[in-house]
Every structure is written in structure tokens, then in C-alpha cells.
XYZ file of C-alpha atoms in Angstrom:
721
model
C -9.131 47.203 27.411
C -7.356 48.975 24.540
C -10.648 50.564 23.485
C -11.293 51.784 27.024
C -7.830 53.346 27.306
C -8.152 55.068 23.934
C -11.627 56.388 24.821
C -10.315 57.747 28.103
C -7.418 59.425 26.321
C -9.579 61.104 23.688
C -12.226 62.109 26.223
C -9.775 64.461 27.890
C -10.813 67.581 25.915
C -11.345 71.212 26.931
C -14.699 71.949 28.523
C -15.348 74.942 26.168
C -15.858 72.754 23.063
C -18.990 73.776 21.130
C -21.569 71.119 20.283
C -21.250 69.269 16.955
C -23.448 70.104 14.004
C -24.842 66.642 13.048
C -25.925 66.596 9.411
C -26.085 62.815 8.880
C -29.735 62.581 9.794
C -30.643 65.118 7.065
C -29.016 63.484 4.042
C -30.839 63.390 0.703
C -29.927 61.100 -2.156
C -30.277 61.053 -5.938
C -29.656 57.859 -7.967
C -27.456 58.818 -10.932
C -25.339 57.334 -13.664
C -21.600 57.187 -13.978
C -21.673 60.158 -16.360
C -23.599 62.457 -13.967
C -21.541 65.553 -13.096
C -21.553 68.103 -10.302
C -23.634 70.363 -12.502
C -26.195 67.632 -13.023
C -26.449 67.123 -9.276
C -26.907 70.818 -8.659
C -29.578 71.118 -11.390
C -31.486 68.090 -10.053
C -31.705 69.325 -6.486
C -35.488 68.895 -6.606
C -35.101 65.186 -7.423
C -33.212 64.334 -4.233
C -35.073 62.131 -1.758
C -34.747 62.024 1.994
C -32.446 59.225 3.172
C -34.729 57.748 5.778
C -32.599 54.632 6.314
C -30.050 55.461 9.021
C -28.469 51.996 9.243
C -24.810 51.243 8.578
C -25.483 49.736 5.087
C -28.267 52.122 4.058
C -27.040 52.625 0.487
C -26.975 48.858 -0.117
C -30.540 48.636 1.130
C -31.570 51.234 -1.448
C -29.348 50.411 -4.440
C -28.575 46.691 -3.963
C -25.243 44.837 -4.136
C -24.407 45.650 -7.779
C -22.191 48.635 -8.718
C -24.099 51.956 -8.722
C -23.636 55.719 -8.430
C -25.512 58.027 -6.058
C -25.274 61.663 -5.019
C -25.796 62.699 -1.393
C -26.886 66.270 -0.578
C -26.869 68.087 2.731
C -27.391 71.770 3.610
C -26.346 73.569 6.759
C -26.104 77.041 8.211
C -23.040 77.922 10.239
C -23.909 78.292 13.929
C -22.857 81.479 15.666
C -20.049 79.747 17.593
C -18.610 78.291 14.304
C -18.536 81.569 12.336
C -15.319 82.779 10.815
C -13.560 79.459 11.428
C -12.444 76.754 8.998
C -14.761 73.784 9.421
C -14.265 70.047 9.035
C -16.737 67.400 7.929
C -16.251 64.059 9.696
C -18.024 60.968 8.335
C -17.295 58.018 10.679
C -18.171 55.471 8.018
C -18.689 55.683 4.241
C -18.101 53.117 1.498
C -17.226 52.411 -1.315
C -15.522 55.506 -2.828
C -16.566 59.147 -2.737
C -15.837 62.708 -3.844
C -16.937 65.660 -1.678
C -17.906 69.121 -2.942
C -18.750 72.204 -0.822
C -20.651 75.018 -2.415
C -19.730 73.727 -5.869
C -15.994 73.362 -5.120
C -14.178 70.011 -5.023
C -12.780 69.309 -1.537
C -11.259 65.838 -1.500
C -11.695 62.149 -2.402
C -11.439 58.791 -0.597
C -11.075 55.481 -2.418
C -10.971 55.087 -6.192
C -13.687 54.935 -8.858
C -13.861 52.417 -11.727
C -12.113 51.098 -13.681
C -9.572 50.780 -10.849
C -11.998 50.945 -7.966
C -10.690 50.747 -4.438
C -12.682 50.763 -1.211
C -12.082 53.005 1.798
C -12.817 49.950 3.960
C -13.265 50.906 7.629
C -11.423 54.211 7.626
C -13.173 57.345 8.957
C -13.316 60.317 6.561
C -12.309 63.908 7.199
C -12.926 66.848 4.800
C -11.655 70.330 5.517
C -13.807 73.295 4.401
C -11.635 76.415 4.005
C -12.962 79.653 5.408
C -13.221 81.369 2.006
C -15.583 78.662 0.651
C -18.153 78.964 3.398
C -21.224 81.192 3.406
C -21.156 82.711 6.873
C -24.741 83.985 6.769
C -26.470 81.813 4.196
C -26.929 78.136 3.518
C -23.970 75.915 2.559
C -24.481 72.914 0.270
C -22.473 69.718 0.569
C -22.644 67.275 -2.369
C -21.064 63.818 -2.192
C -20.640 61.603 -5.244
C -20.485 57.979 -4.105
C -19.667 54.793 -5.986
C -21.435 51.906 -4.224
C -20.732 48.210 -4.536
C -21.650 45.475 -2.130
C -21.961 46.506 1.511
C -22.091 50.304 1.120
C -23.462 53.064 3.265
C -22.945 56.537 4.684
C -22.985 57.169 8.407
C -25.988 59.007 9.862
C -23.618 60.324 12.563
C -21.702 62.589 10.152
C -21.046 65.982 11.710
C -19.478 69.377 11.078
C -17.197 70.968 13.650
C -14.450 73.524 13.674
C -11.348 71.945 12.223
C -9.392 72.184 15.477
C -12.014 69.910 17.090
C -13.057 67.879 14.071
C -9.630 66.544 13.154
C -8.843 65.088 16.647
C -12.327 63.529 16.647
C -11.559 62.040 13.224
C -8.248 60.639 14.539
C -10.008 59.051 17.505
C -12.609 57.359 15.291
C -9.917 56.271 12.849
C -7.821 54.809 15.669
C -10.738 52.783 17.038
C -11.802 51.534 13.593
C -8.436 50.789 11.958
C -5.159 51.535 13.707
C -5.957 49.653 16.869
C -5.803 46.404 14.882
C -2.146 47.031 14.027
C -1.205 46.254 17.631
C -3.006 42.900 17.412
C -1.260 42.227 14.099
C 2.168 42.469 15.726
C 1.242 40.311 18.722
C -0.171 37.492 16.600
C 2.591 37.643 14.009
C 5.354 37.152 16.586
C 3.262 34.525 18.387
C 3.054 32.583 15.105
C 6.838 32.804 14.603
C 7.478 31.684 18.196
C 5.274 28.595 18.044
C 6.383 27.589 14.566
C 9.986 27.736 15.812
C 9.021 25.609 18.805
C 7.355 23.078 16.506
C 10.457 22.743 14.311
C 12.410 21.790 17.429
C 9.633 19.777 19.103
C 7.889 17.866 16.314
C 5.890 15.856 18.860
C 3.827 18.982 19.705
C 1.681 19.126 16.569
C -0.641 21.618 18.273
C 2.249 24.154 18.207
C 2.316 24.020 14.399
C -1.457 24.415 14.036
C -1.523 27.211 16.643
C 1.198 29.042 14.675
C -0.761 28.661 11.414
C -3.880 29.887 13.209
C -2.021 33.048 14.235
C -0.644 33.595 10.727
C -4.057 33.400 9.006
C -5.485 35.680 11.722
C -2.715 38.183 10.942
C -3.732 38.179 7.272
C -7.391 38.576 8.251
C -6.671 41.521 10.574
C -4.640 43.319 7.895
C -7.885 43.926 5.966
C -9.153 46.220 8.749
C -6.188 48.624 8.730
C -5.070 48.294 5.092
C -5.987 51.943 4.406
C -3.232 52.984 6.836
C -0.543 51.199 4.808
C 1.004 52.606 1.597
C 0.961 49.287 -0.289
C -2.847 49.466 -0.347
C -3.487 53.192 -0.678
C -1.195 53.572 -3.722
C -3.830 51.706 -5.749
C -1.554 48.917 -6.993
C -3.644 46.124 -5.438
C -7.030 45.346 -7.054
C -9.837 45.369 -4.532
C -11.445 42.012 -5.513
C -8.416 39.683 -5.061
C -7.376 41.700 -2.016
C -10.757 41.043 -0.393
C -10.689 37.357 -1.327
C -7.250 36.662 0.095
C -7.279 38.905 3.166
C -10.883 38.862 4.373
C -12.794 35.851 3.008
C -10.362 32.943 2.743
C -8.463 33.731 6.002
C -11.815 33.879 7.853
C -12.643 30.371 6.620
C -9.124 29.140 7.441
C -9.386 30.518 10.989
C -12.322 28.191 11.658
C -10.603 25.319 9.812
C -7.341 25.567 11.764
C -9.272 26.149 14.991
C -11.043 22.797 14.541
C -7.723 21.029 13.820
C -6.069 22.794 16.764
C -8.920 21.628 18.989
C -8.503 17.976 17.950
C -4.740 18.110 18.508
C -5.231 19.874 21.835
C -7.598 17.116 22.960
C -4.865 14.614 22.172
C -7.311 12.202 20.552
C -7.910 10.755 17.117
C -10.689 12.671 15.383
C -13.422 10.382 13.976
C -13.252 9.991 10.202
C -16.700 11.551 9.470
C -15.706 14.727 11.343
C -12.448 14.979 9.382
C -14.240 14.461 6.072
C -16.801 17.197 6.860
C -14.030 19.536 8.004
C -11.992 19.180 4.790
C -15.040 19.204 2.509
C -16.363 22.384 4.115
C -13.136 24.350 3.688
C -12.917 23.183 0.068
C -16.494 24.352 -0.618
C -15.595 27.733 0.889
C -12.199 28.413 -0.657
C -12.696 27.169 -4.228
C -15.882 29.180 -5.061
C -14.371 32.252 -3.395
C -11.281 32.084 -5.600
C -13.392 31.548 -8.733
C -15.862 34.406 -8.054
C -15.532 36.733 -11.126
C -16.842 39.958 -9.542
C -17.227 41.587 -6.141
C -21.008 41.366 -6.466
C -20.785 37.611 -7.113
C -18.611 37.302 -4.061
C -21.255 39.034 -1.936
C -24.055 36.937 -3.416
C -22.311 33.814 -2.117
C -22.441 35.267 1.411
C -25.525 33.253 2.577
C -23.987 29.989 1.390
C -20.685 30.817 3.111
C -22.471 31.646 6.363
C -24.236 28.263 6.149
C -20.862 26.527 5.669
C -19.433 28.477 8.606
C -22.310 27.155 10.721
C -21.553 23.629 9.470
C -17.880 24.038 10.444
C -18.832 25.336 13.893
C -21.362 22.526 14.376
C -18.755 19.996 13.278
C -16.356 21.375 15.877
C -19.112 21.236 18.501
C -19.699 17.550 17.714
C -15.966 16.881 18.030
C -15.957 18.708 21.371
C -18.967 16.712 22.591
C -17.293 13.470 21.476
C -14.146 14.251 23.479
C -15.927 15.637 26.562
C -17.433 12.157 27.032
C -13.999 10.497 26.921
C -12.304 10.435 30.316
C -8.763 10.716 28.967
C -9.619 13.797 26.848
C -12.152 15.524 29.117
C -9.705 17.813 30.933
C -8.120 18.986 27.671
C -11.552 19.617 26.138
C -12.606 21.737 29.131
C -9.351 23.705 28.956
C -9.969 24.364 25.269
C -13.499 25.595 25.958
C -12.194 27.872 28.717
C -9.660 29.371 26.298
C -12.418 30.185 23.793
C -14.777 31.859 26.249
C -13.467 35.417 25.451
C -13.934 34.888 21.686
C -17.435 33.491 22.181
C -18.447 36.236 24.629
C -17.136 39.048 22.416
C -18.982 37.562 19.444
C -22.206 37.701 21.419
C -21.449 41.328 22.391
C -20.799 42.225 18.737
C -24.133 40.778 17.677
C -26.084 42.409 20.506
C -24.611 45.892 19.918
C -25.300 45.833 16.182
C -28.865 44.667 16.725
C -29.411 47.371 19.348
C -27.851 50.193 17.264
C -27.630 49.442 13.509
C -26.760 53.068 12.714
C -23.231 53.015 14.119
C -20.174 51.280 12.687
C -18.690 49.842 15.891
C -15.255 48.182 16.072
C -15.352 44.388 15.895
C -15.074 43.368 19.535
C -14.769 39.706 18.564
C -11.311 40.386 17.136
C -10.232 41.641 20.565
C -11.929 38.699 22.246
C -10.089 36.421 19.846
C -6.839 38.139 20.856
C -7.586 37.423 24.520
C -8.254 33.759 23.597
C -4.909 33.644 21.812
C -3.181 34.948 24.948
C -4.992 32.356 27.058
C -3.857 29.579 24.716
C -0.298 30.897 24.866
C -0.512 30.436 28.639
C -2.183 27.014 28.384
C 0.336 25.715 25.836
C 3.202 27.079 27.930
C 1.815 25.285 30.998
C 1.436 22.081 28.984
C 5.006 22.378 27.715
C 6.287 23.180 31.214
C 4.515 20.186 32.710
C 5.959 17.857 30.098
C 9.399 19.419 30.522
C 9.290 18.777 34.286
C 8.247 15.176 33.653
C 11.097 14.758 31.183
C 13.564 16.182 33.711
C 12.299 13.770 36.346
C 12.462 10.889 33.892
C 15.946 11.962 32.836
C 17.166 12.045 36.437
C 15.551 8.690 37.091
C 17.085 7.350 33.903
C 20.556 8.508 34.964
C 20.174 6.690 38.275
C 18.817 3.632 36.500
C 21.692 3.693 33.999
C 24.234 3.871 36.818
C 22.610 0.897 38.523
C 22.388 -1.058 35.291
C 25.988 -0.174 34.442
C 27.140 -1.598 37.764
C 25.039 -4.717 37.195
C 26.384 -4.967 33.662
C 29.964 -4.856 34.882
C 29.254 -7.736 37.241
C 27.442 -9.604 34.487
C 30.326 -8.971 32.061
C 32.782 -10.409 34.551
C 30.639 -13.497 35.029
C 30.186 -13.683 31.258
C 33.950 -13.566 30.693
C 34.367 -16.501 33.079
C 31.575 -18.332 31.290
C 33.147 -17.568 27.904
C 36.446 -19.065 29.035
C 34.594 -22.170 30.165
C 32.660 -22.314 26.893
C 35.894 -21.945 24.920
C 37.383 -24.906 26.767
C 34.179 -26.902 26.253
C 34.080 -25.899 22.594
C 37.676 -26.974 22.158
C 36.879 -30.330 23.744
C 33.749 -30.696 21.589
C 35.705 -29.850 18.430
C 38.324 -32.433 19.300
C 35.625 -34.989 20.028
C 33.943 -34.237 16.704
C 37.271 -34.475 14.906
C 37.946 -37.840 16.498
C 34.398 -38.954 15.713
C 34.989 -37.902 12.109
C 38.211 -39.912 11.952
C 36.506 -42.907 13.527
C 33.546 -42.662 11.152
C 35.796 -42.418 8.096
C 37.733 -45.420 9.386
C 34.526 -47.423 9.426
C 34.054 -46.708 5.716
C 35.966 -48.548 3.008
C 38.509 -46.792 0.809
C 36.658 -44.595 -1.717
C 38.468 -45.985 -4.762
C 38.479 -49.809 -5.000
C 38.955 -52.393 -7.709
C 37.495 -55.855 -7.652
C 37.475 -58.605 -10.219
C 35.716 -57.094 -13.243
C 34.608 -54.042 -11.175
C 36.015 -50.541 -10.718
C 34.478 -48.501 -7.874
C 34.974 -44.817 -6.986
C 33.276 -42.860 -4.245
C 32.957 -39.216 -3.216
C 32.096 -38.856 0.456
C 31.452 -35.214 1.431
C 29.965 -34.556 4.909
C 28.080 -31.298 5.415
C 29.864 -30.975 8.787
C 32.691 -32.931 10.371
C 30.542 -36.014 10.813
C 27.980 -37.309 8.356
C 24.645 -39.067 8.233
C 25.675 -40.865 4.996
C 27.588 -44.101 4.896
C 28.476 -46.695 2.279
C 30.060 -50.171 2.264
C 31.324 -52.840 -0.145
C 30.871 -56.596 0.441
C 33.371 -58.923 -1.200
C 35.062 -62.339 -0.946
C 38.424 -63.174 -2.560
C 38.308 -59.839 -4.441
C 34.941 -60.722 -5.893
C 32.351 -57.995 -5.351
C 29.207 -59.452 -3.806
C 27.349 -56.243 -3.013
C 27.377 -52.652 -1.862
C 25.146 -50.373 0.136
C 24.520 -46.619 0.335
C 22.489 -45.251 3.277
C 21.332 -41.739 4.187
C 20.350 -41.298 7.866
C 17.842 -38.566 8.685
C 19.219 -35.480 10.394
C 22.773 -34.214 10.587
C 25.635 -34.115 12.998
C 26.704 -36.431 15.759
C 23.435 -38.276 16.371
C 23.117 -39.215 12.691
C 26.767 -40.321 12.530
C 26.316 -42.596 15.561
C 23.368 -44.267 13.853
C 25.542 -44.893 10.773
C 28.187 -46.665 12.843
C 25.512 -48.697 14.648
C 23.845 -49.658 11.379
C 26.968 -50.468 9.358
C 27.792 -53.709 11.174
C 24.137 -54.797 11.247
C 23.757 -54.317 7.489
C 27.118 -55.955 6.713
C 26.397 -59.037 8.844
C 22.837 -59.547 7.610
C 23.849 -59.060 3.954
C 26.720 -61.547 4.172
C 24.453 -64.107 5.868
C 21.637 -63.567 3.372
C 24.064 -63.727 0.442
C 25.324 -67.137 1.511
C 21.761 -68.375 1.973
C 20.800 -67.051 -1.497
C 18.099 -64.814 -0.014
C 16.698 -62.082 -2.225
C 17.485 -58.464 -1.548
C 14.068 -57.434 -0.179
C 14.148 -60.222 2.388
C 17.573 -59.112 3.562
C 16.353 -55.483 3.803
C 13.341 -56.517 5.888
C 15.700 -58.291 8.345
C 17.908 -55.205 8.415
C 14.896 -52.975 9.134
C 13.754 -55.187 12.012
C 17.211 -55.464 13.547
C 17.956 -51.720 13.384
C 14.596 -50.903 15.004
C 15.472 -53.240 17.861
C 19.066 -52.055 18.266
C 18.554 -48.254 18.115
C 15.660 -48.317 20.594
C 14.080 -44.882 21.123
C 16.441 -43.028 18.796
C 14.186 -41.222 16.324
C 16.543 -41.199 13.350
C 15.528 -43.336 10.404
C 17.289 -43.955 7.089
C 16.776 -44.400 3.380
C 19.119 -46.585 1.409
C 20.138 -48.791 -1.493
C 21.249 -52.428 -1.108
C 22.841 -53.891 -4.252
C 23.725 -57.551 -4.828
C 26.037 -58.909 -7.588
C 25.957 -62.512 -8.824
C 28.621 -63.572 -11.313
C 27.596 -65.902 -14.167
C 29.535 -68.546 -16.067
C 29.893 -65.966 -18.826
C 32.300 -63.531 -17.197
C 31.230 -60.807 -19.574
C 27.833 -60.594 -17.806
C 26.726 -60.159 -14.166
C 23.286 -60.423 -12.594
C 22.392 -57.485 -10.341
C 19.598 -57.012 -7.775
C 18.933 -53.560 -6.345
C 16.711 -53.001 -3.282
C 15.454 -49.484 -2.618
C 14.183 -48.218 0.748
C 12.861 -44.732 -0.101
C 16.182 -43.626 -1.625
C 16.732 -41.583 -4.854
C 16.663 -43.905 -7.886
C 20.136 -45.116 -8.925
C 21.221 -44.642 -12.533
C 22.414 -47.295 -14.980
C 24.602 -46.472 -17.943
C 24.347 -48.957 -20.817
C 27.501 -49.180 -22.974
C 25.523 -50.949 -25.703
C 23.296 -47.965 -26.613
C 24.898 -45.123 -24.543
C 21.694 -44.505 -22.559
C 21.341 -43.591 -18.890
C 18.178 -44.775 -17.152
C 16.830 -44.631 -13.621
C 16.536 -48.051 -11.976
C 12.865 -48.391 -11.106
C 10.672 -51.371 -10.304
C 8.545 -52.423 -13.259
C 5.870 -54.349 -11.316
C 2.458 -52.875 -10.475
C 2.802 -53.125 -6.700
C 3.007 -50.135 -4.350
C 6.388 -49.937 -2.624
C 6.981 -47.741 0.402
C 8.821 -47.324 3.671
C 12.218 -46.345 5.005
C 14.504 -48.274 7.411
C 14.255 -47.957 11.179
C 10.753 -46.469 11.570
C 9.039 -48.290 14.435
C 5.391 -49.277 14.045
C 5.197 -48.786 10.265
C 4.875 -51.529 7.677
C 7.237 -51.497 4.714
C 7.338 -52.829 1.168
C 10.759 -52.411 -0.407
C 11.232 -52.300 -4.166
C 13.614 -54.751 -5.914
C 14.959 -54.385 -9.432
C 16.742 -57.274 -11.216
C 18.823 -56.813 -14.355
C 22.122 -57.741 -15.997
C 25.274 -55.707 -16.563
C 27.906 -56.143 -19.234
C 31.389 -54.843 -19.714
C 31.392 -51.067 -19.889
C 28.069 -50.656 -18.072
C 27.976 -48.416 -14.985
C 25.855 -47.984 -11.869
C 25.628 -44.527 -10.290
C 24.389 -44.259 -6.702
C 23.973 -40.944 -4.796
C 22.236 -39.388 -1.817
C 19.693 -36.576 -2.195
C 22.299 -34.014 -1.124
C 23.632 -34.165 -4.702
C 20.431 -33.628 -6.673
C 18.977 -31.114 -4.172
C 22.036 -28.857 -4.162
C 20.648 -25.425 -5.130
C 22.011 -22.186 -6.574
C 21.099 -18.630 -5.523
C 17.900 -18.812 -7.624
C 16.755 -21.863 -5.608
C 17.171 -24.056 -8.715
C 18.232 -27.654 -7.868
C 21.046 -29.545 -9.573
C 18.779 -32.532 -10.345
C 19.442 -35.958 -11.812
C 19.282 -34.896 -15.488
C 22.590 -33.052 -15.189
C 24.141 -36.206 -13.710
C 22.876 -38.221 -16.671
C 24.385 -35.775 -19.168
C 27.763 -35.823 -17.419
C 27.828 -39.645 -17.453
C 26.854 -39.827 -21.123
C 29.540 -37.383 -22.246
C 32.327 -38.817 -20.064
C 31.548 -42.577 -19.858
C 34.978 -43.539 -21.220
C 36.813 -41.841 -18.361
C 37.883 -43.754 -15.222
C 35.268 -43.748 -12.481
C 37.479 -41.640 -10.194
C 37.661 -38.872 -12.812
C 33.955 -39.173 -13.483
C 33.150 -38.697 -9.778
C 35.458 -35.667 -9.599
C 33.815 -34.187 -12.686
C 30.331 -34.565 -11.184
C 31.407 -32.822 -7.965
C 33.125 -30.042 -9.913
C 29.932 -29.388 -11.866
C 27.911 -29.272 -8.628
C 30.370 -26.827 -7.073
C 30.193 -24.485 -10.069
C 26.392 -24.783 -10.226
C 26.037 -23.686 -6.587
C 28.662 -20.941 -7.132
C 30.980 -22.494 -4.540
C 28.484 -22.064 -1.701
C 28.407 -24.481 1.215
C 26.184 -27.509 0.727
C 23.115 -27.832 2.935
C 23.248 -31.650 3.155
C 25.720 -34.513 3.131
C 26.682 -35.732 -0.357
C 27.832 -39.233 -1.275
C 28.311 -40.478 -4.854
C 29.324 -44.053 -5.854
C 30.081 -45.169 -9.411
C 30.551 -48.909 -10.105
C 31.808 -49.824 -13.602
C 31.898 -53.338 -15.117
C 35.407 -54.024 -16.517
C 37.598 -56.833 -17.870
C 39.329 -59.060 -15.323
C 42.724 -58.044 -16.703
C 42.155 -54.492 -15.345
C 41.972 -55.639 -11.715
C 44.470 -53.984 -9.359
C 44.251 -55.129 -5.774
C 44.220 -52.391 -3.127
C 45.863 -52.986 0.207
C 44.524 -50.733 2.934
C 47.141 -49.486 5.359
C 46.058 -50.210 8.908
C 48.487 -47.654 10.395
C 46.641 -44.690 8.808
C 43.908 -44.683 11.419
C 46.184 -45.126 14.436
C 48.625 -42.434 13.279
C 45.762 -39.941 12.793
C 44.412 -40.620 16.288
C 47.885 -40.182 17.776
C 48.259 -36.847 15.948
C 44.918 -35.572 17.348
C 45.921 -36.583 20.874
C 49.207 -34.662 20.593
C 47.420 -31.520 19.315
C 44.854 -31.723 22.132
C 47.608 -32.070 24.745
C 49.505 -29.043 23.410
C 46.350 -26.883 23.346
C 45.354 -27.902 26.882
C 48.834 -26.994 28.163
C 48.600 -23.634 26.400
C 45.209 -22.939 27.990
C 46.584 -23.684 31.418
């Protein structure tokens, strides 16, 4: 459209214009060296050959792609209607650089010769011949010294016309070949800024970013076509080779590269890995050799390979398009994308057809204008896509506001109901806490006093529940202050259910031990009866227990006592020997296999029994696994070896101090963290009879504690009301 308007504008000329004097079809050429002068060209006029090739790149066809020098000669007689007027020579297209002489006088120069060569690119050339240089009646000779390199040629449509007609014609050609691209430059540059700004605010639209980059590289590519109209190029400060690489070659490759990425993002699908690999590999094979090309000729020699890679990139994009056109969810987007590219494809076909039909004329590149139309179409398509999503977001936002209002109303009702439920839960929690506290008091009441003395025995116990109630329990069995036995049991699980099993089991174990002791039954037999009775009494309760049952039999020699220890899957007790200061685990020395806990229905058991003697100063140390499995922040367990070392170093201390010392060491080892299991430790030390101090348990302790809890509960209930 721009070309049509410009052609219409320039076609409005006076009807009395004389016809042009076309001299381009009568050019002669002479291959010369760099040192050849104007005089040499004039003396070698007989060596000039007719330039039969009228195509756009005729000098390249004759001289090749490498740098060369050639002189062009043309002669003309001034037509009658041109006489006594200054004339202008217009050459629509000539590259690389040239100097023009008329009748042996230098007229002007375009471009620059080596060593700082610079191409005239696509600019039309105008040379003014002053009136005093022209032979009005004879023949006039035009000599043109040309430096060729790469795609070079001189237009066969060169003509001479009076200056007042020639210069406007030159401006028209120059506008169509160079300046018209400046308008496209501005449109694409501001389009790139717009869509990059949109992307920074809408990161979800990745196609906005790629579309902006596509516009930016197109802007750089277009600048090559009108660079001769800009001072930064014409002042000669920019070398031609890097300028060509980074404005013409690499941007052309990047246009295809970003187009393929833009297509994939526009489809809204994940591009298959092989297509992505080919895409990235192709652009790398194009850009890297282009940057490394040492000369302009080398750059042109890579042209066939680059065209092949361009075809690969286009074919890769076609495969991606075909892949997405078969997918239902991406088909509409793929068709839209193809529609947007129709102008670029059609103009490319037009470009090719025109140049095949008329290779003598340097036409503008219609594909650039077709590409501009495609850009405008994509601006519209992306705007429609953004508008559609914006409308959906507005609808969703309005729906969300309504939904939030509804949910807020529901939440208020739920919060009110929740507040009522919380009040009820607080009352229930208070009742549960009081029940647990009472259960804890009751459970502790079932246990004997932790520090007891019997004849020739000193006992101390640490009983530390993990919560208010415990799954551990212990008991002492005595008659007339003579210690007959003790037990330590660890019920599986924690909390209230485990504590109830302890209270159920305590009386069973106490009764069966006392009966078995009187009948002189061994420890394992008593434990088997206990196991059977507990299984019957607890019914379907799943909790089971591990434990130690210890029996003491005094001898006629009061300095020695026989001891039997039965073990039902419990950690091995420790025995301290005062004779040699050693601490050993109490294990069965027979070869039989012992197994089984207490209270597991349907399983056979075989309890271990150890028999030994104890003398004055010897100690027994019993504990549940909560002691040895207490862990620090590094998941390291306290273990039984630390217990042994504490007993060895502090065996002379009273058992109460020894128990406190063990618990202090555990607390420091775990860095004062809460224990994960109940802990019970019992130390029984053999002493002289003279050290016996009878302990009288105060029965009122339990009743007074229960009364205190009832008073607290009554006060709290009144406060709640």
C-alpha cells in the first residue's frame, strides 16, 4: 500500500517531460587493478568489452565474489531537447563503491574503497553533470571506477535526464529502495516496546515476550536497508563486515528462530524435544560461523549452507505446525497462526516471482512489507486473545466476589457454631483433665512409697510418667519387714488404657506371687500363672506387658541372700558386685530359647529365670526401656553402659541419691527435652540389719489429695457457670 501511494505521488509529473536517455544497456567494462587510474582507463578504451549481462548482480557473475576492480565506460550524445541544460546521471542500483568521471573530470563518489571499504547498499545513485563539462555537439564519455565485492552489479536501467527531472526520479527510487523501510522500523520498534512492557506485567503471556523480541530483531534487520540514510553509517566509522553480520545475517536467522518459538507459545502446547533440539542446533550453526567469518567473501561463500539451514528451520516449524494441527486443543491456535503468516508467505512468493521474471531490476523487498502486515495481524490476534482472557477474568472475579460473600456468610454461621462447640470442648477438656488427674492420684496410690527400707535392704525408686498416667508400675512384697520380692512391669502403649491395665494387673501379680512364695514355687511358674490370669481378666484389651519378677530368700547366714529373677521380655536388670566393683547384666546362662511377654493371647511363652546370691553392699538395678531409649537431638540413645558407669562411680552413695543422679544425667543427656516414654528406675541395695528404718505410710495423704481435687473442680465449675 505504501509503495502504491508513493508511486502515485511521484507519477504526478508534467506532461512535457522529455524521454530519458537510457545508457545502461550500452555499458562496457574493463577488468583492472587497484592501481589503475583514470588515464589508464582512457588509454585502454579499446580493451573494454560489452557488458552483455543485464542482471542485477552482473559484475559478480563476471568477476566472482572476491574483491576486484573494474571500469565501466559509456558514451552518449546529448539529444536536441537536452541541449544547453545541466544533466544528471541516475543509476538505480550499483554496488559496492564507485567513482564517476565525465569527460575526464571527477564528478562524485558513493561508498568507500579499501582499506576502509563501505558499501552503498540499496541506495540509488545520482551524479550531476555541469553544463560546462558537457560536449553539446560531440560524444560525451562517462567512466565509472567500481570496487566489487560479493553481490555487486550496476543497473542496466541507468539513464541520463535533465537535472530538474533526474533528481526527483532519483528521490523516488531512493524512497522506494531505502527510506520507506524507516516507517516500518518505527512501527516495529514501538510494537516491541509495547509487548515487552505487557510481558513484564503479565508474565503468564510468554508469547508477548517472544513477539517483542521478534519485533526487535526485525528492527535491526530492517536498519540494514536504509543505513545509507543515517549519519552513523555514512560517516564511515562502522566497518562493513561486522555491520553486515550483526544487522543483516544474524537478525535474519533470529527472525526465523523467534518465529518458531513464538509459534509454539502461541499454540499453547509443549513442543516435542526433537523439534526443540533441531531449533536450537540450527540457530547455533548459523550464528557461530557467521560471527567467525574472517572476510566478506567468506561470509558470502557460506550462503548456500545458511540457506540450507534456513530451509531446515522452516521445515522444523512446519513439522511443529503439523503436530499441533492434529491436536484438538491446539488446532484453533495453529490455524490462527497460519492465517497471521499468510501475508508474509504471499509476499515472499511475489518477491521470488518478480525477480525470476525480471532479473535486471532491483525491486524493493515486498516480503518485508508482507511481514509488516503479518505483524499487524498478530497485534490484533494477541489483543483479541488478551481481551478474551481479560473478560473471563472479570467474570471469574465477579463470580468470586459473590462466592466470597456467600462463603463469608456461611463462615460466620460456622464460626458461631464453632464457638459453641469450643465452649463445650473446653468443659469436656476440663472434665477430662480432672479425671486424668484423679486417675493419676489413684494410680500413684496403688504404688508403694518410692523409698523403702526393709531388713537388710534399702530400696529407692524413680517413677516418671510420660503423661499424667503411666503404663509402668512396680510393687514390693514383704512380711514383717522382710523383703520377699519385687516386680517392675511396663505395659504397652501410653495414657489411660495402659494405666488401667496396670491397676488391673497389680493385684493379680501381688496375689499370685504371695501364694507362690508360700508354696515355694519357682519364679517362672509364678509368671506363667500370672500370664494366664491376666489374659483371662483383661479379655479383649490388646495391651500386653513386659516385666521383671524378683524373689528374695534369706539364708541362715544373714550376710547372704538367694535371689531369683524372672524376665518376661524386659530390659536386662543390672547387678553391682561390691566384692570386685563390677556391674553385669543379669542374663540366663542356660542354652534354652526364652521368649514371650505377659498378656498376649494365643502365644506360647518361655520365661527366663536367673538364680544367684547377693551379699552386703551388692545392688540390683531395674529399669524400663524409657530410660535406656531416651535420645538426644542427634538421635543417640542413653543406653545401659552409661547407667553402669554411674553405678560404678557412685556405689557408696545411698540408693535415693544414686537414683537422682541417674535421672539428672538422663535429663542433661537429652538437653532437658520431654521424654517420649514412661521411665521407672528401682535400685535395691543389700545392707546390714542395723541400718533398717521402718517407714510408716500415711493413709490420709491419698484422701486429702482427692478432697483437694474435688474442691478445685467445684470452684472451676462454678466459675464456668
